[in-house]
Amino acid sequence: MKHRQPNIIFIMSDDHASHAMSCYGSRINTTPNLDRIADGGMRLDNCFCTNAICTPSRATILTGTYNHVNEVTTLSTPMDNHLQTFPKLLQQGGYQTAVFGKWHLGTGPDHCPTGFDDWAVLPGQGRYHNPEFIFKGPDGGTKKTVPGYVTDLITDLSLDWMKARDPNRPFCLLYHHKAPHRPWYPDEKHADMFLNEEVPEPETLQDDYSNRASAAAAAEMRVGPNMSTTDLKCEVPKELPEDELRSWAYQRYIKDYLRVIASVDDNVGRVLDYLEEEDLTEDTVVIYTSDQGFFLGDHGWYDKRFMYEESLRMPFILRYPREVAAGTCNDDIVLNVDFPALFLDLAGIEKPETFQGRSFRANLQGETPGDWRESMYYRYWMHKAHHNVYAHYGIRTKRYKLIYYYADGLGQVGSIDETHEPEWELFDLERDPSELNSVYGDPTYADTVTELKAELHRRQEEVGDERYFRDVD
Ligand code: CA
């Protein structure tokens, strides 16, 4: 019998942290349409990115490789569109393919989307109101401004394409939102949400960065002091004491962040409604994720980049009634590098040797393979270039996280050539889930440090990455 190839709708937003989704227990908002996906399928509770920054995470998802392999290490290294990707393989395997919305992997003939029957993407970050799109065409495509709100427009393009498709062949749609990336401009419909409300603050909003490596205090991504008038839509009262400024700025930006998410939620609802109307729900895999997490005032920060939980963690919910039981959860360590392996597996297409991830189809069915990974490897390369975050790599297991700030740009395009003394951090996530107290120097954890270093270096070797020359232990 011929393998039944499901449709795949891969919804990815930009900078949407899982703790701003009600299906993940958000304390600050509700996302009823995203919850429809989670309620109808599975929620992954330990899904992580291998580099918490936009362009590199997207390249990993398309190519199934880590950033030292695909060479998209920073925001300034666009992806070579001649690389093998999962959409190309699905297209060759009989799928109709398209991408609409956020691309952020470069523009022009060598970086525009390839492997898609149709596409329309935002140049760079794109705009919220009346955005320009680059539509599929010769020489890297044709630019055109489209009136309207970006989240609605990306959805319109996606729905129009699905309506015009050949219903006799499966499709794979990459429906990729710009929202909720900075600078968080809501649409009219959601502009007044939370207007006279106080959004609950995260417990670590007033973090003082003690008991950690110096990287945390050095980072310039504090809510308030490091925000612009564009972020806050008004002058920043920098004369306020920092704690008051953090609380004040948190209310300003988090409301806009949640407002633009409300539009994403509405629009995802439109797509789910369409699937129901067309009787496509059973045969369509619907995924909602984001390219990485985001600090929602956690540690006093906005933005991402660090290997700390809020940034490392990706939301990942998947609905596929034919294979995945409704209302289920899974806490296996799943990575963005695994996504393309899953897509190919679902489509019955062989995974190329070069893809470094592993399909988690069995995990989704509640049958985790006995040799599933117990640790994951992470690396942030963009040393100091934005927000003064130091380059680092590390290992995370279910219980521990070991981070090495090697703090060197290593000549990477998009990083700054200035070094700092390397430092280690170790967090016991069971005792310290908020990561406020590094126990690296605590003798009680000496054996754990030794084991985790060995595991870190083993993982590095396995994925073919190089250890920093001063990491000698
Ligand atoms: Ca992002």
PDB file of N, CA, C and O in Angstrom, residues 1-8 89-96 167-172 280 282-285 320 322-323 343-350 361:
ATOM      1  N   MET A   1       0.843  -1.206   0.000  1.00  0.00           N
ATOM      2  CA  MET A   1       0.000   0.000   0.000  1.00  0.00           C
ATOM      3  C   MET A   1       0.873   1.247   0.000  1.00  0.00           C
ATOM      4  O   MET A   1       1.878   1.302   0.697  1.00  0.00           O
ATOM      5  N   LYS A   2       0.483   2.204  -0.794  1.00  0.00           N
ATOM      6  CA  LYS A   2       1.262   3.441  -0.869  1.00  0.00           C
ATOM      7  C   LYS A   2       1.192   4.172   0.477  1.00  0.00           C
ATOM      8  O   LYS A   2       0.157   4.192   1.123  1.00  0.00           O
ATOM      9  N   HIS A   3       2.331   4.706   0.873  1.00  0.00           N
ATOM     10  CA  HIS A   3       2.369   5.465   2.121  1.00  0.00           C
ATOM     11  C   HIS A   3       1.438   6.669   2.018  1.00  0.00           C
ATOM     12  O   HIS A   3       1.433   7.390   1.036  1.00  0.00           O
ATOM     13  N   ARG A   4       0.634   6.830   3.038  1.00  0.00           N
ATOM     14  CA  ARG A   4      -0.269   7.991   3.028  1.00  0.00           C
ATOM     15  C   ARG A   4       0.528   9.240   3.443  1.00  0.00           C
ATOM     16  O   ARG A   4       1.050   9.312   4.550  1.00  0.00           O
ATOM     17  N   GLN A   5       0.637  10.169   2.541  1.00  0.00           N
ATOM     18  CA  GLN A   5       1.416  11.371   2.835  1.00  0.00           C
ATOM     19  C   GLN A   5       0.497  12.449   3.398  1.00  0.00           C
ATOM     20  O   GLN A   5      -0.376  12.944   2.699  1.00  0.00           O
ATOM     21  N   PRO A   6       0.670  12.813   4.657  1.00  0.00           N
ATOM     22  CA  PRO A   6      -0.199  13.841   5.239  1.00  0.00           C
ATOM     23  C   PRO A   6       0.171  15.236   4.726  1.00  0.00           C
ATOM     24  O   PRO A   6       1.290  15.459   4.286  1.00  0.00           O
ATOM     25  N   ASN A   7      -0.770  16.140   4.787  1.00  0.00           N
ATOM     26  CA  ASN A   7      -0.424  17.546   4.582  1.00  0.00           C
ATOM     27  C   ASN A   7       0.327  18.017   5.825  1.00  0.00           C
ATOM     28  O   ASN A   7       0.101  17.495   6.927  1.00  0.00           O
ATOM     29  N   ILE A   8       1.169  19.012   5.643  1.00  0.00           N
ATOM     30  CA  ILE A   8       1.917  19.557   6.786  1.00  0.00           C
ATOM     31  C   ILE A   8       1.771  21.079   6.782  1.00  0.00           C
ATOM     32  O   ILE A   8       2.084  21.722   5.773  1.00  0.00           O
ATOM     33  N   LEU A  89      13.165  18.386  -0.614  1.00  0.00           N
ATOM     34  CA  LEU A  89      12.949  16.937  -0.641  1.00  0.00           C
ATOM     35  C   LEU A  89      11.461  16.594  -0.703  1.00  0.00           C
ATOM     36  O   LEU A  89      11.061  15.657  -1.388  1.00  0.00           O
ATOM     37  N   LEU A  90      10.642  17.373   0.006  1.00  0.00           N
ATOM     38  CA  LEU A  90       9.192  17.134  -0.054  1.00  0.00           C
ATOM     39  C   LEU A  90       8.679  17.451  -1.461  1.00  0.00           C
ATOM     40  O   LEU A  90       7.856  16.721  -2.011  1.00  0.00           O
ATOM     41  N   GLN A  91       9.183  18.526  -2.029  1.00  0.00           N
ATOM     42  CA  GLN A  91       8.761  18.913  -3.381  1.00  0.00           C
ATOM     43  C   GLN A  91       9.115  17.799  -4.374  1.00  0.00           C
ATOM     44  O   GLN A  91       8.290  17.395  -5.199  1.00  0.00           O
ATOM     45  N   GLN A  92      10.330  17.293  -4.259  1.00  0.00           N
ATOM     46  CA  GLN A  92      10.742  16.186  -5.147  1.00  0.00           C
ATOM     47  C   GLN A  92       9.922  14.933  -4.888  1.00  0.00           C
ATOM     48  O   GLN A  92       9.731  14.109  -5.777  1.00  0.00           O
ATOM     49  N   GLY A  93       9.430  14.808  -3.682  1.00  0.00           N
ATOM     50  CA  GLY A  93       8.641  13.633  -3.305  1.00  0.00           C
ATOM     51  C   GLY A  93       7.156  13.777  -3.605  1.00  0.00           C
ATOM     52  O   GLY A  93       6.358  12.964  -3.133  1.00  0.00           O
ATOM     53  N   GLY A  94       6.782  14.808  -4.329  1.00  0.00           N
ATOM     54  CA  GLY A  94       5.392  14.925  -4.782  1.00  0.00           C
ATOM     55  C   GLY A  94       4.557  15.948  -4.028  1.00  0.00           C
ATOM     56  O   GLY A  94       3.374  16.130  -4.324  1.00  0.00           O
ATOM     57  N   TYR A  95       5.153  16.617  -3.059  1.00  0.00           N
ATOM     58  CA  TYR A  95       4.405  17.614  -2.285  1.00  0.00           C
ATOM     59  C   TYR A  95       4.303  18.948  -3.031  1.00  0.00           C
ATOM     60  O   TYR A  95       5.240  19.352  -3.740  1.00  0.00           O
ATOM     61  N   GLN A  96       3.188  19.636  -2.816  1.00  0.00           N
ATOM     62  CA  GLN A  96       3.096  21.043  -3.191  1.00  0.00           C
ATOM     63  C   GLN A  96       3.659  21.818  -2.006  1.00  0.00           C
ATOM     64  O   GLN A  96       3.284  21.555  -0.862  1.00  0.00           O
ATOM     65  N   PRO A 167      -6.034  19.490  -5.020  1.00  0.00           N
ATOM     66  CA  PRO A 167      -6.468  18.713  -3.844  1.00  0.00           C
ATOM     67  C   PRO A 167      -6.062  17.244  -3.898  1.00  0.00           C
ATOM     68  O   PRO A 167      -6.200  16.524  -2.905  1.00  0.00           O
ATOM     69  N   ASN A 168      -5.529  16.804  -5.029  1.00  0.00           N
ATOM     70  CA  ASN A 168      -5.162  15.389  -5.154  1.00  0.00           C
ATOM     71  C   ASN A 168      -3.722  15.084  -4.761  1.00  0.00           C
ATOM     72  O   ASN A 168      -3.282  13.947  -4.814  1.00  0.00           O
ATOM     73  N   ARG A 169      -2.988  16.127  -4.391  1.00  0.00           N
ATOM     74  CA  ARG A 169      -1.607  15.903  -3.952  1.00  0.00           C
ATOM     75  C   ARG A 169      -1.421  16.525  -2.576  1.00  0.00           C
ATOM     76  O   ARG A 169      -2.043  17.539  -2.263  1.00  0.00           O
ATOM     77  N   PRO A 170      -0.546  15.949  -1.737  1.00  0.00           N
ATOM     78  CA  PRO A 170      -0.338  16.540  -0.401  1.00  0.00           C
ATOM     79  C   PRO A 170       0.385  17.876  -0.509  1.00  0.00           C
ATOM     80  O   PRO A 170       1.040  18.156  -1.516  1.00  0.00           O
ATOM     81  N   PHE A 171       0.264  18.674   0.548  1.00  0.00           N
ATOM     82  CA  PHE A 171       0.967  19.959   0.541  1.00  0.00           C
ATOM     83  C   PHE A 171       1.732  20.169   1.842  1.00  0.00           C
ATOM     84  O   PHE A 171       1.393  19.579   2.875  1.00  0.00           O
ATOM     85  N   CYS A 172       2.763  20.984   1.746  1.00  0.00           N
ATOM     86  CA  CYS A 172       3.506  21.427   2.926  1.00  0.00           C
ATOM     87  C   CYS A 172       3.582  22.943   2.870  1.00  0.00           C
ATOM     88  O   CYS A 172       4.174  23.510   1.943  1.00  0.00           O
ATOM     89  N   LEU A 280     -10.150  18.584   6.286  1.00  0.00           N
ATOM     90  CA  LEU A 280      -8.729  18.259   6.156  1.00  0.00           C
ATOM     91  C   LEU A 280      -8.051  17.975   7.500  1.00  0.00           C
ATOM     92  O   LEU A 280      -6.878  17.625   7.543  1.00  0.00           O
ATOM     93  N   GLU A 282      -8.110  15.608   9.788  1.00  0.00           N
ATOM     94  CA  GLU A 282      -7.544  14.265  10.031  1.00  0.00           C
ATOM     95  C   GLU A 282      -6.229  14.047   9.291  1.00  0.00           C
ATOM     96  O   GLU A 282      -5.317  13.398   9.803  1.00  0.00           O
ATOM     97  N   ASP A 283      -6.154  14.574   8.089  1.00  0.00           N
ATOM     98  CA  ASP A 283      -5.008  14.291   7.216  1.00  0.00           C
ATOM     99  C   ASP A 283      -3.933  15.358   7.243  1.00  0.00           C
ATOM    100  O   ASP A 283      -3.028  15.334   6.420  1.00  0.00           O
ATOM    101  N   THR A 284      -4.053  16.297   8.159  1.00  0.00           N
ATOM    102  CA  THR A 284      -3.095  17.404   8.162  1.00  0.00           C
ATOM    103  C   THR A 284      -2.358  17.485   9.501  1.00  0.00           C
ATOM    104  O   THR A 284      -2.982  17.535  10.553  1.00  0.00           O
ATOM    105  N   VAL A 285      -1.041  17.485   9.413  1.00  0.00           N
ATOM    106  CA  VAL A 285      -0.207  17.695  10.589  1.00  0.00           C
ATOM    107  C   VAL A 285      -0.103  19.210  10.766  1.00  0.00           C
ATOM    108  O   VAL A 285       0.362  19.908   9.865  1.00  0.00           O
ATOM    109  N   TYR A 320      -2.149  15.864  14.929  1.00  0.00           N
ATOM    110  CA  TYR A 320      -2.259  14.955  13.776  1.00  0.00           C
ATOM    111  C   TYR A 320      -3.128  13.789  14.239  1.00  0.00           C
ATOM    112  O   TYR A 320      -2.617  12.768  14.718  1.00  0.00           O
ATOM    113  N   ARG A 322      -4.602  11.357  13.111  1.00  0.00           N
ATOM    114  CA  ARG A 322      -4.420   9.993  12.629  1.00  0.00           C
ATOM    115  C   ARG A 322      -3.354   9.242  13.443  1.00  0.00           C
ATOM    116  O   ARG A 322      -3.388   8.022  13.550  1.00  0.00           O
ATOM    117  N   GLU A 323      -2.418   9.959  14.036  1.00  0.00           N
ATOM    118  CA  GLU A 323      -1.310   9.277  14.730  1.00  0.00           C
ATOM    119  C   GLU A 323      -1.074   9.709  16.169  1.00  0.00           C
ATOM    120  O   GLU A 323      -0.428   8.997  16.922  1.00  0.00           O
ATOM    121  N   PHE A 343       9.500  15.677   9.506  1.00  0.00           N
ATOM    122  CA  PHE A 343       8.684  15.965   8.321  1.00  0.00           C
ATOM    123  C   PHE A 343       8.916  14.918   7.230  1.00  0.00           C
ATOM    124  O   PHE A 343       7.967  14.439   6.601  1.00  0.00           O
ATOM    125  N   LEU A 344      10.166  14.558   7.007  1.00  0.00           N
ATOM    126  CA  LEU A 344      10.476  13.567   5.977  1.00  0.00           C
ATOM    127  C   LEU A 344       9.918  12.199   6.368  1.00  0.00           C
ATOM    128  O   LEU A 344       9.372  11.474   5.536  1.00  0.00           O
ATOM    129  N   ASP A 345      10.025  11.873   7.635  1.00  0.00           N
ATOM    130  CA  ASP A 345       9.495  10.603   8.133  1.00  0.00           C
ATOM    131  C   ASP A 345       7.982  10.528   7.899  1.00  0.00           C
ATOM    132  O   ASP A 345       7.459   9.537   7.371  1.00  0.00           O
ATOM    133  N   LEU A 346       7.287  11.589   8.247  1.00  0.00           N
ATOM    134  CA  LEU A 346       5.829  11.611   8.061  1.00  0.00           C
ATOM    135  C   LEU A 346       5.465  11.462   6.588  1.00  0.00           C
ATOM    136  O   LEU A 346       4.449  10.860   6.237  1.00  0.00           O
ATOM    137  N   ALA A 347       6.309  12.023   5.713  1.00  0.00           N
ATOM    138  CA  ALA A 347       6.035  11.974   4.273  1.00  0.00           C
ATOM    139  C   ALA A 347       6.527  10.678   3.635  1.00  0.00           C
ATOM    140  O   ALA A 347       6.304  10.451   2.443  1.00  0.00           O
ATOM    141  N   GLY A 348       7.213   9.843   4.418  1.00  0.00           N
ATOM    142  CA  GLY A 348       7.726   8.589   3.872  1.00  0.00           C
ATOM    143  C   GLY A 348       8.890   8.796   2.925  1.00  0.00           C
ATOM    144  O   GLY A 348       9.101   8.036   1.988  1.00  0.00           O
ATOM    145  N   ILE A 349       9.658   9.848   3.164  1.00  0.00           N
ATOM    146  CA  ILE A 349      10.812  10.170   2.319  1.00  0.00           C
ATOM    147  C   ILE A 349      12.075   9.958   3.139  1.00  0.00           C
ATOM    148  O   ILE A 349      12.164  10.360   4.302  1.00  0.00           O
ATOM    149  N   GLU A 350      13.051   9.313   2.524  1.00  0.00           N
ATOM    150  CA  GLU A 350      14.276   8.984   3.252  1.00  0.00           C
ATOM    151  C   GLU A 350      15.046  10.240   3.657  1.00  0.00           C
ATOM    152  O   GLU A 350      15.162  11.184   2.868  1.00  0.00           O
ATOM    153  N   ARG A 361       8.879  10.860  15.535  1.00  0.00           N
ATOM    154  CA  ARG A 361       7.519  10.379  15.243  1.00  0.00           C
ATOM    155  C   ARG A 361       7.049   9.358  16.281  1.00  0.00           C
ATOM    156  O   ARG A 361       5.906   9.408  16.740  1.00  0.00           O
TER     157      ARG A 361
END
